[in-house]
XYZ file of C-alpha atoms in Angstrom:
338
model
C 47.051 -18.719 -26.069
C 48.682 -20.317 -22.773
C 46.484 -17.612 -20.373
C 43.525 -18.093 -22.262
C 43.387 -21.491 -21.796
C 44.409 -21.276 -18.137
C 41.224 -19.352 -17.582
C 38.731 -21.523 -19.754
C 40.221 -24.252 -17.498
C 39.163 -22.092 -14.144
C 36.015 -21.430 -15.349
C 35.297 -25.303 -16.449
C 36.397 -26.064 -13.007
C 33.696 -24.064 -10.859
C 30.698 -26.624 -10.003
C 27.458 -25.964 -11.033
C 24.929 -25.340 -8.481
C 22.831 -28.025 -7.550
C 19.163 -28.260 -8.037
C 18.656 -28.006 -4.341
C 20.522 -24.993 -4.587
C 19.245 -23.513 -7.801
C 15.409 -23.985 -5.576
C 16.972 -21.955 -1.941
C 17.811 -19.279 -4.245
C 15.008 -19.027 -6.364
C 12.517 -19.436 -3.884
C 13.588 -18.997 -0.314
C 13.491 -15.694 1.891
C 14.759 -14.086 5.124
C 13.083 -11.484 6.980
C 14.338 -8.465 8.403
C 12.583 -6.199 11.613
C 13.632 -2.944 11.646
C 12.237 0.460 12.969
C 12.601 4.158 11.073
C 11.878 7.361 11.327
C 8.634 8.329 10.164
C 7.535 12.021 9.492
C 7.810 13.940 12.849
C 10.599 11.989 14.223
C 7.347 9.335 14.705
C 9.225 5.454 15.087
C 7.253 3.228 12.893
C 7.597 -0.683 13.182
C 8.262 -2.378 10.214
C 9.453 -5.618 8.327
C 11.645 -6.484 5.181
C 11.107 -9.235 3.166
C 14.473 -10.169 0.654
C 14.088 -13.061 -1.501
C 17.343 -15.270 -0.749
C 18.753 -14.415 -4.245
C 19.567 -10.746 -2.636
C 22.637 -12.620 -1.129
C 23.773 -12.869 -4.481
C 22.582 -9.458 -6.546
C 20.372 -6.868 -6.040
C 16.994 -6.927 -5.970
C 14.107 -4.253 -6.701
C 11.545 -3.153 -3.768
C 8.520 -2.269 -2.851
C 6.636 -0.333 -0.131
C 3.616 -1.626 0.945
C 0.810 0.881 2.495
C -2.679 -0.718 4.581
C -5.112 0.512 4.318
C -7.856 2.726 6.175
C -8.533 2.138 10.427
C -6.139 0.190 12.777
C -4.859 -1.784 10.244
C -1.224 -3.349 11.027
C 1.886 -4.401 8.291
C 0.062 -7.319 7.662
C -3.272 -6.070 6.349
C -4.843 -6.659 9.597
C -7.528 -4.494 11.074
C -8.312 -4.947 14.854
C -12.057 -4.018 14.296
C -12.324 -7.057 11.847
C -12.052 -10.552 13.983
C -10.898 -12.393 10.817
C -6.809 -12.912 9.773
C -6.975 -10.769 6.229
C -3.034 -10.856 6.178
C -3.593 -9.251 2.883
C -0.039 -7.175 2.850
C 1.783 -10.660 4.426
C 0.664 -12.749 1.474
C 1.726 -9.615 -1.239
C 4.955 -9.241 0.639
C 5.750 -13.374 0.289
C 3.875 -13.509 -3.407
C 6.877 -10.579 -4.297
C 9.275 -12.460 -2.331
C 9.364 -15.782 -4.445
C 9.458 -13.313 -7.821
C 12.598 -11.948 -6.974
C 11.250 -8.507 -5.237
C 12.004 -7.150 -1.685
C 9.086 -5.596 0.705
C 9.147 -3.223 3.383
C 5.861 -2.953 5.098
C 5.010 -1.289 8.362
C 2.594 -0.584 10.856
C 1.111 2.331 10.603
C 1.235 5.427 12.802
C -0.623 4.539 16.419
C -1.109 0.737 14.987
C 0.101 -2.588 16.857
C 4.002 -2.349 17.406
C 4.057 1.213 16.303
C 0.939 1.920 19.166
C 3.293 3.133 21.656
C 4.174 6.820 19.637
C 0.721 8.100 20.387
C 0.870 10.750 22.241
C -1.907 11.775 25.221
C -4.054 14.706 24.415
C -6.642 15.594 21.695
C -4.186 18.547 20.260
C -1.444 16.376 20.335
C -3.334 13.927 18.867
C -4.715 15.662 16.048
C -0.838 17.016 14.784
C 0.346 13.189 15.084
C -2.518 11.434 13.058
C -2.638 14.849 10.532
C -2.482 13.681 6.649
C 0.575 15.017 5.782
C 2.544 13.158 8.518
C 0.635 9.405 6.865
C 1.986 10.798 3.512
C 5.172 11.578 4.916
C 5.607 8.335 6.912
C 5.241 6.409 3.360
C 8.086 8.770 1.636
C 10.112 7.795 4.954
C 9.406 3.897 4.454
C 10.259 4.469 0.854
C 13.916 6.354 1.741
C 14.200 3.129 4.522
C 13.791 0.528 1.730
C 16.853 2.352 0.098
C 18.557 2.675 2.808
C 18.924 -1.506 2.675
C 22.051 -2.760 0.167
C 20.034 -5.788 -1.224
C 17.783 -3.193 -2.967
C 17.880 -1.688 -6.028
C 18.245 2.207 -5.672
C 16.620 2.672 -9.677
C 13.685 -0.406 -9.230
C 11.412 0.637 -6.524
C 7.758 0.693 -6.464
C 4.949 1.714 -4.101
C 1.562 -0.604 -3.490
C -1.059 0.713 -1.902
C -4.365 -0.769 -0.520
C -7.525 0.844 -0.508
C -6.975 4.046 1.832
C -2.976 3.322 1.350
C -3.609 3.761 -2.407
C -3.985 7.513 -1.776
C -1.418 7.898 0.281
C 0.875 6.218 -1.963
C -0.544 8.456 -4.170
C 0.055 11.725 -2.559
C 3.739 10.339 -1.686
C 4.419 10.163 -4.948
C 3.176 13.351 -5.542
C 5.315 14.668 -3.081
C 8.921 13.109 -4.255
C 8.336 14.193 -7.953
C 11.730 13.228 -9.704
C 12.740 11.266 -6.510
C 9.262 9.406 -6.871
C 9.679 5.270 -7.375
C 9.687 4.311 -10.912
C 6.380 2.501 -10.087
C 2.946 2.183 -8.780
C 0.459 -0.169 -8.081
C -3.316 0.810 -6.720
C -5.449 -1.791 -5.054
C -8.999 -1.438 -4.321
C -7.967 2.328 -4.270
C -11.149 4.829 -5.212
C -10.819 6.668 -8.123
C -12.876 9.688 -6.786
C -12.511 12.168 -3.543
C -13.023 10.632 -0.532
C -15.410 13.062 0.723
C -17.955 11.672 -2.721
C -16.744 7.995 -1.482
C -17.387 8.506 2.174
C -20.901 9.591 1.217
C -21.662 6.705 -1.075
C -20.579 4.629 1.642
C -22.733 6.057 4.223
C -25.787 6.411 1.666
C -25.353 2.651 1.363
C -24.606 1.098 4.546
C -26.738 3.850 6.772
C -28.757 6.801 4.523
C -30.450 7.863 8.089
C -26.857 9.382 9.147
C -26.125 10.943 5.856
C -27.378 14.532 6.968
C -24.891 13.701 10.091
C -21.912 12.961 7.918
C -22.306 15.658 5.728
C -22.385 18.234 8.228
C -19.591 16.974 9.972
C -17.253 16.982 6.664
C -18.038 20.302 5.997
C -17.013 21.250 9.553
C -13.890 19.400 9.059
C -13.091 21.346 6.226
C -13.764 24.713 7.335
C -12.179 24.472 10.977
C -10.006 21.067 10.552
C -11.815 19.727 13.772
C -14.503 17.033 14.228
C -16.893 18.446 16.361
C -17.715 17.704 19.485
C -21.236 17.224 19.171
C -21.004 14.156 16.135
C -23.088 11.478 16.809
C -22.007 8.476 18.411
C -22.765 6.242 15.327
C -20.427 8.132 13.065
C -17.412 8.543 15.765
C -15.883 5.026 14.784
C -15.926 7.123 10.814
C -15.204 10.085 12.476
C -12.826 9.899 15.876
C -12.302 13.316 17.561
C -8.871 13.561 16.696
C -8.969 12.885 12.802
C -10.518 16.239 11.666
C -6.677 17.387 10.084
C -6.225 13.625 8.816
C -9.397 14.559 6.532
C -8.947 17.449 6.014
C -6.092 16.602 3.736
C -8.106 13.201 2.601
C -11.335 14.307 1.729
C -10.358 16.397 -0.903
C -7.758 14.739 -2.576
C -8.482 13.457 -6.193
C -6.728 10.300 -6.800
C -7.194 10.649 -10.688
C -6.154 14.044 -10.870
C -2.798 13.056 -9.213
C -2.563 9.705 -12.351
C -3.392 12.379 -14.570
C 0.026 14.593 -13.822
C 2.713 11.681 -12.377
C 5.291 9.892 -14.881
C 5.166 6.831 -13.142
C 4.288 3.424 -14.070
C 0.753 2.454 -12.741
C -1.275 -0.635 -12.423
C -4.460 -0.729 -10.536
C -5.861 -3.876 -9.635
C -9.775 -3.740 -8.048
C -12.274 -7.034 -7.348
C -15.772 -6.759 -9.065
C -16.986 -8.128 -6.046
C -15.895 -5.297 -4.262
C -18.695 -3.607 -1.532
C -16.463 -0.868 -0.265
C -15.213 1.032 -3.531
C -18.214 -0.538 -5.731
C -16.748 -0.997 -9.871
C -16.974 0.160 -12.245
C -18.654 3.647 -10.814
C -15.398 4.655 -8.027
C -12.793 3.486 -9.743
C -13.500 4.323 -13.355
C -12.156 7.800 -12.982
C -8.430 5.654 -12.293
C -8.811 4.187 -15.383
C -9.655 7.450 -17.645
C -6.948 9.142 -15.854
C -4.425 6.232 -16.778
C -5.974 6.855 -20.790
C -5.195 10.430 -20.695
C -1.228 9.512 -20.302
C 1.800 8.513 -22.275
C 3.170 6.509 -19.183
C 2.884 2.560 -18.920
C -0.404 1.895 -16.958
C -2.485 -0.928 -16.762
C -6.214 -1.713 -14.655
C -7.519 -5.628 -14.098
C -10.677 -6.418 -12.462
C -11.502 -9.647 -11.178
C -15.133 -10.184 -11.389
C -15.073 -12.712 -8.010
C -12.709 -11.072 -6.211
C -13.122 -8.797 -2.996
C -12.365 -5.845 -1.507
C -9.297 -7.338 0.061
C -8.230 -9.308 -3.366
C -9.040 -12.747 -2.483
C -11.693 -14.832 -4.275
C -15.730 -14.952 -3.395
C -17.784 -18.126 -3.735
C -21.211 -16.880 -2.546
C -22.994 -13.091 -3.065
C -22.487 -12.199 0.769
C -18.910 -13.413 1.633
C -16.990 -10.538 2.448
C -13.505 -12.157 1.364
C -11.544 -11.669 3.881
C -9.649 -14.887 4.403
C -7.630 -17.502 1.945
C -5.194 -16.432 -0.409
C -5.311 -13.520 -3.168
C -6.912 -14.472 -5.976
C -5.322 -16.189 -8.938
C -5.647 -13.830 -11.459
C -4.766 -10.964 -9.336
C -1.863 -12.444 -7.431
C -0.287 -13.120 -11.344
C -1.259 -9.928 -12.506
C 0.688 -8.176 -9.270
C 3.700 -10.260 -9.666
C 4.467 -10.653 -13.566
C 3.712 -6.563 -13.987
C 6.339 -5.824 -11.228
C 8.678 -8.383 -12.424
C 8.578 -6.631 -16.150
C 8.288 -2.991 -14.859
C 11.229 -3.036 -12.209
C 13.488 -5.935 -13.949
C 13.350 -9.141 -11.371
């Protein structure tokens, strides 16, 4: 009786944390740069996001994949002269519910630019498919590598083009795959059938063009020399074994056969991947399984997840949409256990 009341007494004597303190801790963050390994030996820039609690316990993680063209950790794309910050804003939204990020720039992108090498062969094996999926299982086995993380509560999120190659990552790690996923503005459909739509859309007089040179890409793995100059900014000389991978993939195939936890998230006002037609295969696929998955779509939301107010803004700027930005965080938070 003596030593058990000896340690109620130590225990009654340890303060309670203030409310200033119970706030730091439930809301503040610290930011980590780093550079890894990516596949090839490539060294990728990147940044890691811990919520404060992680001083304290462990904390699940996510990777977070841009998408398609020059587009940085951030969510920025260099051919877009707006600030989408799209991957910045997920990686902070996470941050205040408990979760860590890791996201990077991408192969031959901003601070990771200076790994290209010179040459069009050269050129061609860096930028190839496999090495993009490969750099995401390496950003995956660097989140790991981090104490503050959670080894069992790991997730991938993918945007748009990313969504694939988180996607195909997964694929590749089978048992050693995160236990989730989470697809934004990701098509549901080959890229080859979305490439076309796109083109059909945006320019139907180069749609011959395109078509020939994805066929070439197939059967030789090159882009060829003579592609128009319209289509090079789709189609840069050194991407023909980047699509060759990409233009075949199926992304709902891949739902279809994975055991992990999935949650796509798309805006109705999307113009790239257009709902309900490109993404609907997604949702089938996530019907056919006996694994947690889950699809919103925000009618007034964009490509890039932030709200629209008027039929031609492109969304680009401001902050991700309500229902969305939610959606992300409370699904995470249940799936992975913040």
């Amino acid at each position: 009786m003596i030593r058990r009341r000896v340690l109620l007494s130590g225990a009654a004597a340890v303060a309670a944390p203030t409310a200033a303190a119970q706030k730091y801790y439930q809301t503040g963050t610290k930011q980590r740069s780093l550079r890894f390994k990516g596949s090839g030996d490539a060294e990728l820039s990147a940044t890691l996001l811990l919520p404060i609690i992680s001083e304290l316990q462990k904390v699940p993680g996510v990777v977070l994949v841009g998408g398609s063209g020059p587009t940085d950790r951030n969510g920025n794309n260099s051919l877009v002269p707006v600030r989408i910050d799209l991957l910045k804003l997920i990686a902070e939204l996470l941050a205040k519910n408990g979760i860590a990020s890791l996201r990077y720039d991408k192969r031959g992108v901003a601070a990771s630019a200076s790994e290209t090498p010179a040459g069009l062969e050269a050129q061609e094996r860096f930028f190839a498919w496999d090495n993009y999926v490969g750099d995401v299982v390496a950003a995956h086995a660097e989140l790991l590598r981090h104490d503050e993380i959670k080894a069992y509560a790991t997730a991938l999120l993918g945007h748009s083009e990313g969504g694939l190659l988180a996607l195909a990552a997964a694929a590749a790690m089978g048992k050693r795959a995160p236990y989730a996923l989470v697809l934004a503005s990701t098509p549901g459909r080959p890229l080859i059938e979305i490439v076309r739509a796109q083109i059909a859309r945006g320019g139907p007089q180069y749609s011959a063009e395109a078509e020939r040179v994805m066929q070439a890409i197939l059967t030789t793995g090159h882009v060829p020399a003579d592609t128009q100059a319209e289509l090079r900014l789709i189609f840069p000389a050194y991407a023909g074994p980047f699509f060759r991978g990409a233009l075949t993939f199926d992304p709902a195939q891949v739902v279809s056969s994975i055991d992990t936890a999935c949650l796509l998230l798309h805006g109705g006002a999307d113009t790239q991947i257009v709902p309900m037609a490109e993404i609907q295969p997604l949702i089938d696929a996530l019907a056919t399984r006996g694994k947690p998955g889950e699809a919103l779509v925000v009618p007034a939301a964009s490509h890039n997840l932030k709200s629209v107010t008027w039929p031609t803004d492109p969304g680009f700027a401001g902050p991700i949409a309500p229902m969305i930005a939610d959606k992300l965080s409370g699904w995470l938070r249940h799936v992975l256990g913040a």
